[in-house]
Coordinates of C-alpha atoms in Angstrom, one line a residue:
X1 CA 87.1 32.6 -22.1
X2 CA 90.9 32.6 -22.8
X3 CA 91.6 33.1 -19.0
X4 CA 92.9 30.4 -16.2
X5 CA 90.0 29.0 -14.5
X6 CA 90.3 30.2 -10.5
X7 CA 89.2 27.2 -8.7
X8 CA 86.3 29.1 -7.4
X9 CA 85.0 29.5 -10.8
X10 CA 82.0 27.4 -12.5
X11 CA 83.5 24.3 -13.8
X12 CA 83.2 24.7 -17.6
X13 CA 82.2 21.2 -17.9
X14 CA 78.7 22.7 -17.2
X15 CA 78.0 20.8 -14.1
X16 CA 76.9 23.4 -12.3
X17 CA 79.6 22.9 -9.7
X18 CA 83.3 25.0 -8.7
X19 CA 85.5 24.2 -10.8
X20 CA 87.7 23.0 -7.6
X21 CA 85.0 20.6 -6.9
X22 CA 84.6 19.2 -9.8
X23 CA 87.1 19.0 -12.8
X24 CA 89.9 20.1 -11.1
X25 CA 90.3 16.9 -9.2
X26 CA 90.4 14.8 -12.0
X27 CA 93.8 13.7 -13.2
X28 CA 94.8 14.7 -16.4
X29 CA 98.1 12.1 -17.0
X30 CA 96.7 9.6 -14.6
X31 CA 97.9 5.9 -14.4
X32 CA 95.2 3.7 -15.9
X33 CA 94.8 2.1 -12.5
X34 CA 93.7 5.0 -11.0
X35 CA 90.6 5.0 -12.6
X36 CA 87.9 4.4 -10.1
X37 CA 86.7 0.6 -10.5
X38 CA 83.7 1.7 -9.2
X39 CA 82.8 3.6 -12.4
X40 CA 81.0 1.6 -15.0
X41 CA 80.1 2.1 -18.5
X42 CA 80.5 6.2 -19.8
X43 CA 80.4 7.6 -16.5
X44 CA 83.1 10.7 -16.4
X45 CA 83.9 10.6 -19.8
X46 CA 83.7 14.5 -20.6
X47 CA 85.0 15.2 -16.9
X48 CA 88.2 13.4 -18.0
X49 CA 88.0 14.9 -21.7
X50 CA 87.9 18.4 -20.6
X51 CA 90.1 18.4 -18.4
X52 CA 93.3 17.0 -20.6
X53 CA 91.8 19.7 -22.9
X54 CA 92.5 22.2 -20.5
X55 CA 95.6 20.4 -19.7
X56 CA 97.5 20.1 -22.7
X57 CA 95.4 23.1 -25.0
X58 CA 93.7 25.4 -22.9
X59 CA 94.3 28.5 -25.0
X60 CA 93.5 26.7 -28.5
X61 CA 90.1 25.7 -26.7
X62 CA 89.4 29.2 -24.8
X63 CA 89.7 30.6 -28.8
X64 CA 87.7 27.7 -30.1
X65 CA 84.7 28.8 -27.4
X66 CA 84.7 32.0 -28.0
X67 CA 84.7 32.2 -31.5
X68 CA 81.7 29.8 -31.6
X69 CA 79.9 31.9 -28.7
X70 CA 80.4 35.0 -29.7
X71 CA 81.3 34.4 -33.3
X72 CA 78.4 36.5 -35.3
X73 CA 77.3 38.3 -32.7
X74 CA 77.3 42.2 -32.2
X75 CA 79.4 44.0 -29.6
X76 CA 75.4 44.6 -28.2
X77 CA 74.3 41.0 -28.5
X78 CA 77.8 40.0 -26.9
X79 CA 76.8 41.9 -23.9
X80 CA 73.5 41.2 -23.4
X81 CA 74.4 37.2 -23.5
X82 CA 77.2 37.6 -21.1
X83 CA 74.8 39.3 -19.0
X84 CA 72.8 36.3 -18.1
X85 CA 72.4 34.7 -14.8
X86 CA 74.4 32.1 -13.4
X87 CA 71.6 29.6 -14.2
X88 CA 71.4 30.2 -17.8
X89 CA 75.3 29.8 -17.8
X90 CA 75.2 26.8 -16.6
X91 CA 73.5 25.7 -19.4
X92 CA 75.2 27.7 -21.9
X93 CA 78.2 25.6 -20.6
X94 CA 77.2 22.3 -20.8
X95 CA 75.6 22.6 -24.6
X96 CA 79.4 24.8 -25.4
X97 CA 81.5 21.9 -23.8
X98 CA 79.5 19.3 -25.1
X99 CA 79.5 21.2 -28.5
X100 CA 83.2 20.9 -28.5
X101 CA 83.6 17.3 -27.7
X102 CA 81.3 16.6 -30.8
X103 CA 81.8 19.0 -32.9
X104 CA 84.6 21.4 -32.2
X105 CA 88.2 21.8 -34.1
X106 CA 91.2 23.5 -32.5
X107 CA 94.1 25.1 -33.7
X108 CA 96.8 22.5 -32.7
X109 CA 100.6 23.3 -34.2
X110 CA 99.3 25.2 -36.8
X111 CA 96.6 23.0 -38.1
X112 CA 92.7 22.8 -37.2
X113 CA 92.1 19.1 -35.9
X114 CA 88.9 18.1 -34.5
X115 CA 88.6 17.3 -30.7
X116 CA 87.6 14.1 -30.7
X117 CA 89.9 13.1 -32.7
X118 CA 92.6 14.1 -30.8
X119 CA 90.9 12.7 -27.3
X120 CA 90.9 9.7 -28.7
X121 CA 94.0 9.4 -30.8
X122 CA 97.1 8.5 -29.5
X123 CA 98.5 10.5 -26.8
X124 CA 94.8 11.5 -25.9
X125 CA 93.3 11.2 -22.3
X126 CA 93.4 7.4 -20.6
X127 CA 89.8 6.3 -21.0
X128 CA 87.8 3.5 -19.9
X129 CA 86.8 0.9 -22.8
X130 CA 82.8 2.4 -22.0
X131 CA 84.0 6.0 -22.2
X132 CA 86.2 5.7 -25.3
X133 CA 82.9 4.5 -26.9
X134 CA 81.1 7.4 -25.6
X135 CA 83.1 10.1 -26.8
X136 CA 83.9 8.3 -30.2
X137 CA 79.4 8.0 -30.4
X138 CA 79.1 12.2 -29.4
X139 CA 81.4 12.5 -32.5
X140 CA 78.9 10.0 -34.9
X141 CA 75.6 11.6 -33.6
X142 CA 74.2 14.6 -35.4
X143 CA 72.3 17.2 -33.0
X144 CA 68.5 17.0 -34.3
X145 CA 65.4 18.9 -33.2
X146 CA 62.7 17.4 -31.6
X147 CA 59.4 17.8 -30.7
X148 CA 58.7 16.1 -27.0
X149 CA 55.4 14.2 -26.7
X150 CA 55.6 13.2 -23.8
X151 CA 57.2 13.3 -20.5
X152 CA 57.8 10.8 -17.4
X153 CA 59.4 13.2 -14.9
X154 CA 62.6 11.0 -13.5
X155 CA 62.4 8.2 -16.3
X156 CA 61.4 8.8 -19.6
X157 CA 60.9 11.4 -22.6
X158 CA 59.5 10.6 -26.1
X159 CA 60.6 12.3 -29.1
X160 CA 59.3 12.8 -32.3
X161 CA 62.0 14.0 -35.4
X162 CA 60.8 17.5 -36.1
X163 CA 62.3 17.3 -39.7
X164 CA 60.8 13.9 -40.4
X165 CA 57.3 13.8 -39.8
X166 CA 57.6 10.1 -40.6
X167 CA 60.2 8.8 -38.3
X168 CA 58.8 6.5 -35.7
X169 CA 59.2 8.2 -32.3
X170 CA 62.2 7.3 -30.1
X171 CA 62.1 6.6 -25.9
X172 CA 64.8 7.8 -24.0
X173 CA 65.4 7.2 -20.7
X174 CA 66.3 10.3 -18.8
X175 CA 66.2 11.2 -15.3
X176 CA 67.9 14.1 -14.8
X177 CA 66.5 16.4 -17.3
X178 CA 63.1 15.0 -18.2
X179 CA 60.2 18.0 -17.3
X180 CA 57.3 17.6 -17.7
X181 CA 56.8 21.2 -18.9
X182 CA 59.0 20.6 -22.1
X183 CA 55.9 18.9 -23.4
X184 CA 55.2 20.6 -26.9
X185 CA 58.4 22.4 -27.2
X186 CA 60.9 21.8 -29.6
X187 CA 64.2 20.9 -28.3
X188 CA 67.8 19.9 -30.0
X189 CA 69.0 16.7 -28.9
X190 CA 71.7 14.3 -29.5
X191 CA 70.5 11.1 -28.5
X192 CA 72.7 7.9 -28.1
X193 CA 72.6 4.7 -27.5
X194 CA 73.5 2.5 -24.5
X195 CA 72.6 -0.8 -24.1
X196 CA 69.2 -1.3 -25.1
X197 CA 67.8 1.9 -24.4
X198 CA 68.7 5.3 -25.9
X199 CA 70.0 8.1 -23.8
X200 CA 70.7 12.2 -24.3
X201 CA 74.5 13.1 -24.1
X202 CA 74.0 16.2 -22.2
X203 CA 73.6 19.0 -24.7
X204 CA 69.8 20.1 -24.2
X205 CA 68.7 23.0 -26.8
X206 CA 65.5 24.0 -26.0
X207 CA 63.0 26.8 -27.3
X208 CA 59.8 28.6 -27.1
X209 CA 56.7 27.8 -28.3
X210 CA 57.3 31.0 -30.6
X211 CA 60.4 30.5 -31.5
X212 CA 60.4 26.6 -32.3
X213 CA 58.7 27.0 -35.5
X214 CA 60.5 29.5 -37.0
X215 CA 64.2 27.2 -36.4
X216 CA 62.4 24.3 -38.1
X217 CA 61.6 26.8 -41.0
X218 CA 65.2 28.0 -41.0
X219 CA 66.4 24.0 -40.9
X220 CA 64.0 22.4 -43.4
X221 CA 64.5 25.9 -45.8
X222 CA 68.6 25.1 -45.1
X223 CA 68.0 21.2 -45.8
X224 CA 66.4 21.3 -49.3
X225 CA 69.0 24.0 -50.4
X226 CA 71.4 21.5 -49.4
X227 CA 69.5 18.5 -51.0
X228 CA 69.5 20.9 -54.3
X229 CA 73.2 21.0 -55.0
X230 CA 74.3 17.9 -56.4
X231 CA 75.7 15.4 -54.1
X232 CA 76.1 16.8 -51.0
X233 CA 77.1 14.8 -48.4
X234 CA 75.0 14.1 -45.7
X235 CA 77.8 14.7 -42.9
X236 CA 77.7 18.1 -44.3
X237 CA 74.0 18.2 -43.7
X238 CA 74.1 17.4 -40.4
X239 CA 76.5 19.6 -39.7
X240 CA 74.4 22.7 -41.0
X241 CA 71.4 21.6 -38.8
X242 CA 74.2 21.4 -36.1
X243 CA 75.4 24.6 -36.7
X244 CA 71.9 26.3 -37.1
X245 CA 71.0 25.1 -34.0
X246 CA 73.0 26.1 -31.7
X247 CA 73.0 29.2 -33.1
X248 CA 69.3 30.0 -33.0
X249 CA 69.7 28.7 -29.3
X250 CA 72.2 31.5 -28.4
X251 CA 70.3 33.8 -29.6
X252 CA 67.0 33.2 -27.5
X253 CA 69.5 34.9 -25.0
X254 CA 70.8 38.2 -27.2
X255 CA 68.4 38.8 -29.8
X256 CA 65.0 40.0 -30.2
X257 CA 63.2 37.6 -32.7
X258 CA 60.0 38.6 -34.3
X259 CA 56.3 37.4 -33.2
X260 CA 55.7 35.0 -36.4
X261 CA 52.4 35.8 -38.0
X262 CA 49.6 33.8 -37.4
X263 CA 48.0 32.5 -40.6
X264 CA 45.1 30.4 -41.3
X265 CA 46.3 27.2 -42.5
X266 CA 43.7 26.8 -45.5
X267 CA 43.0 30.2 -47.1
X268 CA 46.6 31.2 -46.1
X269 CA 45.1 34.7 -44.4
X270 CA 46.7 36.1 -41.3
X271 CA 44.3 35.1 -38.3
X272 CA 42.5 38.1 -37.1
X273 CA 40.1 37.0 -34.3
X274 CA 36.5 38.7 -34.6
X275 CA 33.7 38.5 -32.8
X276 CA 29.7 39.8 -34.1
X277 CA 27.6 40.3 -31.2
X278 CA 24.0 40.0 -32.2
X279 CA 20.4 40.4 -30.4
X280 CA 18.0 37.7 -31.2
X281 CA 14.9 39.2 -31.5
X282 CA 12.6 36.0 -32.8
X283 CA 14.7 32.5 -32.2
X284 CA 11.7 30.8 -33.9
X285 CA 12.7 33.0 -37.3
X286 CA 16.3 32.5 -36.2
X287 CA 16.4 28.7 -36.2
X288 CA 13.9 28.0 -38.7
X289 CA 16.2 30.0 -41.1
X290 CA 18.9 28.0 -40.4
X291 CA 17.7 24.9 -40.3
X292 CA 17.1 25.3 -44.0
X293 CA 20.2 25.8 -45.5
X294 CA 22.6 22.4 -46.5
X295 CA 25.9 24.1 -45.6
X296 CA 24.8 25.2 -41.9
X297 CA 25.5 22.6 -38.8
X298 CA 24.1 22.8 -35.6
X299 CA 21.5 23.4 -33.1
X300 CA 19.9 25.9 -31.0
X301 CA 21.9 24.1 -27.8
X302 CA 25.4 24.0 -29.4
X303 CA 25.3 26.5 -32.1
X304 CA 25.9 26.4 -35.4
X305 CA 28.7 26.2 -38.3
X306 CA 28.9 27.5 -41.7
X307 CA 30.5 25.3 -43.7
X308 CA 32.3 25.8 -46.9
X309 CA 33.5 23.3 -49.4
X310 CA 37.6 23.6 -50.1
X311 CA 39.9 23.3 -53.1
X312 CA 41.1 20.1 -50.9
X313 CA 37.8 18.2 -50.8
X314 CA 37.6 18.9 -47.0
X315 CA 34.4 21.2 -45.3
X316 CA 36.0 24.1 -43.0
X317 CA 33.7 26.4 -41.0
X318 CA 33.9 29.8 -42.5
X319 CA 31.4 31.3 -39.5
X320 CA 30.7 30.1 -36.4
X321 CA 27.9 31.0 -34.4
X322 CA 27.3 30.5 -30.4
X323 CA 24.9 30.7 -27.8
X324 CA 25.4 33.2 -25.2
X325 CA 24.5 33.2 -21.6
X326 CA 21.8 35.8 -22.0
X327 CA 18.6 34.1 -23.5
X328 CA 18.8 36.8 -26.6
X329 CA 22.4 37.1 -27.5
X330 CA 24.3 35.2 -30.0
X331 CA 28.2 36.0 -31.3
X332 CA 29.4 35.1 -34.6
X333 CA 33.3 34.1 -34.7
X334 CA 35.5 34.5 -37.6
X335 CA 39.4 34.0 -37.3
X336 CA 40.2 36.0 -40.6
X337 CA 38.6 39.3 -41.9
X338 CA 38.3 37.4 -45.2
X339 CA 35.6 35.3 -43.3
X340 CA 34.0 38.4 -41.9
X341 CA 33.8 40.4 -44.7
X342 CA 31.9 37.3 -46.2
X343 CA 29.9 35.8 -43.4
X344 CA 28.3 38.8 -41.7
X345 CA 26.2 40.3 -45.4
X346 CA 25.6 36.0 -45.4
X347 CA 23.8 35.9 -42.0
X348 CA 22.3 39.0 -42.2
X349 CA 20.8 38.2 -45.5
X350 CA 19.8 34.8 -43.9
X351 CA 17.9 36.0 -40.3
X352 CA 16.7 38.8 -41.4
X353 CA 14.9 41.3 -38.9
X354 CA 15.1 37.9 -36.4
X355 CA 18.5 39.4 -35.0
X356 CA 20.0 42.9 -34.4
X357 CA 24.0 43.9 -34.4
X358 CA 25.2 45.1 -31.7
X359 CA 28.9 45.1 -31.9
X360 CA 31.9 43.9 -32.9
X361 CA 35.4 43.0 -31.1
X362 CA 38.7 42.4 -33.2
X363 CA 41.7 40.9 -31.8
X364 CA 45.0 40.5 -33.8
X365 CA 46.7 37.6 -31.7
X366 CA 50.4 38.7 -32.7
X367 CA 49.4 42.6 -31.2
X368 CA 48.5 41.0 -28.3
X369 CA 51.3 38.6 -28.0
X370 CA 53.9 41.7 -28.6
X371 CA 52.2 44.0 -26.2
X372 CA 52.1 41.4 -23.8
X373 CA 56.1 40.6 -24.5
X374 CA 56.8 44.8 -24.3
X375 CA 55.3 45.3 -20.8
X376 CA 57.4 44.6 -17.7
X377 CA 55.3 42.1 -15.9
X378 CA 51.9 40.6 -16.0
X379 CA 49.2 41.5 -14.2
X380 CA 48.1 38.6 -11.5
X381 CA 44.8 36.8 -11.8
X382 CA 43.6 38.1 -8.6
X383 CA 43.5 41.6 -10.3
X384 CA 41.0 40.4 -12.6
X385 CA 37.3 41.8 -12.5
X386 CA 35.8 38.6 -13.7
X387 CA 34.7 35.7 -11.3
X388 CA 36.8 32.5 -11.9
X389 CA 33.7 30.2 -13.2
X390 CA 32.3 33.1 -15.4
X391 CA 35.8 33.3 -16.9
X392 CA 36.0 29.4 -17.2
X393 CA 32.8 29.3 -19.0
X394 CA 34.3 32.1 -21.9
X395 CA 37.8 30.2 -21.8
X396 CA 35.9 26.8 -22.6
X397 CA 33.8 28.0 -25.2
X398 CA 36.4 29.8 -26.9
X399 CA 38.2 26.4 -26.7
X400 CA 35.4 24.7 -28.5
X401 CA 34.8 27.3 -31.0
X402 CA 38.8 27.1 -32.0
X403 CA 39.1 23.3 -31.9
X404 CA 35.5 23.0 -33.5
X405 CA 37.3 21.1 -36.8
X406 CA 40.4 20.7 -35.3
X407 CA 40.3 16.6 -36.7
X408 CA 40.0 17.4 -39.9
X409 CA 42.3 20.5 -40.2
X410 CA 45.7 20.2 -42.0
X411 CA 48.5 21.1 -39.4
X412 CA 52.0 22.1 -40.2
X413 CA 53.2 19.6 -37.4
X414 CA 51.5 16.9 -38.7
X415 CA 53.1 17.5 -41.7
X416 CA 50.2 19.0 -43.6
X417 CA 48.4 15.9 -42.7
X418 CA 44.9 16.6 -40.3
X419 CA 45.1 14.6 -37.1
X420 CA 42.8 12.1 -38.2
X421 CA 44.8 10.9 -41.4
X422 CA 47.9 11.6 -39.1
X423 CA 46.4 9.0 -36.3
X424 CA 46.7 5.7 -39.1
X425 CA 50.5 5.5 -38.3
X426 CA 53.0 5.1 -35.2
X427 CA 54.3 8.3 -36.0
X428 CA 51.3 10.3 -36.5
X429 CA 49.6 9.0 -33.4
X430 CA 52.0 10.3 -31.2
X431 CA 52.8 13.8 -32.7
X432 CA 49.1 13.9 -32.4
X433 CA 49.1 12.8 -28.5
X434 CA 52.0 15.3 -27.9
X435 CA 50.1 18.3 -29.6
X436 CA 46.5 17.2 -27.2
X437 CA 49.7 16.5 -24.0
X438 CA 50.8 20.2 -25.1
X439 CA 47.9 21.8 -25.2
X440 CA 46.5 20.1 -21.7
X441 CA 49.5 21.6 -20.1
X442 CA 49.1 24.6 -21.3
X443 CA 45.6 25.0 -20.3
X444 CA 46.5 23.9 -16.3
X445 CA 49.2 26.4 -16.0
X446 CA 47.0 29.1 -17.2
X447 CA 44.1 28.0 -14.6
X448 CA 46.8 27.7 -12.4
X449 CA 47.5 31.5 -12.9
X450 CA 44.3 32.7 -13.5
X451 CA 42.5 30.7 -10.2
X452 CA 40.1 29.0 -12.2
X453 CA 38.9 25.0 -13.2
X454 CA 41.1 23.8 -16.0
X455 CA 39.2 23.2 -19.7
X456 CA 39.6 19.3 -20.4
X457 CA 40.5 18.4 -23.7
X458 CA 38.8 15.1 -23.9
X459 CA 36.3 16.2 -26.7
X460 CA 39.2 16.4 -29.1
X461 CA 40.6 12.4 -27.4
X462 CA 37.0 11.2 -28.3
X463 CA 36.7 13.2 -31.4
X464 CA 39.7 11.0 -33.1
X465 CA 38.4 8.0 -30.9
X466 CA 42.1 7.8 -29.3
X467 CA 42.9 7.5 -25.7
X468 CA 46.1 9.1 -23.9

């Protein structure tokens, strides 16, 4: 990083571009007259701040970069991050450049100073009034994460605060980097404001949909250790959340991170998905049993529910039981073995000689999610054995089964709050929208994949009695 740029490099500006087309032709000691009257508000304001960094303190920065790239990372982790494509770096060197305008202090005469104090102290770069502002706004506005609700590809994203499950959401008008499959992820931002409106600086951090929750743990875990010693200040707040960041960012490229654990949100079990398969052998017996008991929901058409009263005041289902396509089989679904070791002696007990086991099927979601992550590619859909309706059918009543409470279920993302309490304010509403927009997306890719319809969501829209 500590090399002279060959004009045939990437421009470390992160456009994307050579560095001869790009930052290279802007004037570092320029006449204020030169300044294209054509360019209005903020526009080539980091163009022109790099490049009088690289003018007058190209080594200080190349050290400043590095150490904050490659700063806590092993000599394997180093490798593996310089390894990535040209794509990746393109956005590795937009969030570092950007990063450095914000954030960053160099080593200048022997003292650190921060950059943009320097760009815009006196003998700094010749800025337009709209891009002094700019610069001197990156420097005031913290990097937060964010969970995206919604997307309107070319104009529009809306963001929710993913450390303040209160904050209203903001709307930011984005044209460049608005897609509509970040919808559901969580993604560090540094939003600022022009005008009336509110637009991103640059810097775009996203991640996974298993990685995301784990940096808000680390962030909210970092935030109340912070709140806990006395009187801390809140720039220093910030700038941990900053810091923590970018760094769990970086490391999406270097480090293997561990499949979280998927744990029931009530009992606080790890989810273990299993399945009773059961021969009806009288459905007169069957029914009648069930019919009689106050804590069991359903029909013979839908299927039933056993409910169970909670510590919280809420009713969960602890079993739930479905209709299969063949007119004598029914399968009872538990999602911990807590549940199973309780609800199967319960049925059993309850129909009697009316049914008949005839297996079980376990699936541990994280197994599959690792064994899926270790192989080297995923099979296509057209490999699959299973016609594309019969699948659909299984994929939408798996969907039903899971999302059978779903209303009424506390959700970490919500705050602890169930979507229908989270629905009463601004804020809720559309973390609650961007969960149903997230998991609408996801469903159409994976049709997509698989050849198959797409499972609408809509029960869960008319459900809370909310439109999109």
């Amino acid at each position: 990083m500590t090399n002279k740029i060959g004009r045939n490099d990437p421009c470390p500006c992160g456009s994307g571009k050579k560095y001869k087309q790009c930052c290279a032709n802007s004037p570092a000691n320029s006449p204020a007259d030169f300044i294209e009257p054509e360019r209005k508000g903020h526009a080539g304001a980091v163009e022109r701040a790099i490049d009088w960094l690289m003018s007058k303190h190209r080594k200080a920065v190349g050290v400043a970069i590095e150490e904050m790239l490659y700063g806590e990372l092993s000599q394997e982790e180093e490798e593996k991050l310089k390894a990535q494509d040209q794509e990746t770096w393109q956005g590795i060197h937009a969030n570092t450049m950007e990063w450095l305008l914000a954030e960053g202090r160099i080593l200048v005469r022997g003292e650190y100073k921060r950059v943009s104090e320097l760009l815009l102290g006196q003998g700094g770069p010749l800025f337009t009034a709209g891009q002094r502002r700019w610069i001197a706004q990156m420097a005031e506005r913290p990097l937060r994460l964010y969970d995206v609700t919604e997307v309107i590809p070319g104009q529009q994203m809306t963001l929710c605060d993913a450390l303040d499950s209160e904050a209203p959401p903001i709307f930011v008008r984005e044209k460049s980097g608005s897609q509509a499959a970040m919808v559901g992820l969580k993604v560090g931002f540094r939003i600022m404001e022009v005008d009336d409106h509110y637009e991103l600086s640059g810097a775009v951090y996203p991640f996974s949909l298993l990685t995301g929750p784990g940096v808000l743990a680390l962030l909210r875990e970092a935030v109340d250790e912070a709140a806990d010693e006395f009187d801390t200040p809140q720039e220093e707040i910030s700038g941990l959340i900053n810091f923590i960041i970018h760094r769990e960012w970086l490391y999406q490229y270097c480090r293997r991170r561990p499949i979280p654990a998927f744990v029931d949100t009530y009992s606080g079990d790890q989810i273990l998905l299993i399945t009773d398969h059961y021969r009806v052998k009288d459905w007169t017996a069957l029914v009648e049993s069930l019919s009689t008991q106050n804590d069991v929901e359903g029909d013979r058409v839908s299927g039933w529910d056993h409910l169970i009263d909670c510590d919280d005041g809420e009713r969960r289902s602890a079993v739930t039981i479905n209709i299969e396509k063949r007119a004598d089989r029914i399968s009872l679904f538990y999602k911990t073995r807590n549940y199973a070791v309780k609800g199967r002696p319960w049925f059993e007990s309850l129909a009697g000689n009316a049914v008949q086991f005839v297996s079980r099927e376990i699936t541990d979601p994280k197994g599959a999610i690792e064994s899926r992550s270790a192989s080297q590619e995923v099979p296509p859909s057209s490999e699959t054995t299973m016609p594309p309706e019969v699948l659909a059918d299984l994929i939408e009543k798996t969907i039903h089964r899971t999302y059978a409470n779903w209303a009424d279920q506390p959700l970490q993302a919500l705050g602890d709050k169930n979507p229908r309490e989270a629905i009463k304010t601004p804020a809720g509403l559309e973390r609650v929208k961007g969960l149903l927009r997230m998991y609408e997306a996801g469903e159409k890719r994976q049709a997509e994949q698989q050849g198959r319809r797409a499972i609408s969501y809509d029960f869960l829209w008319i459900a809370l009695g909310i439109s999109q």
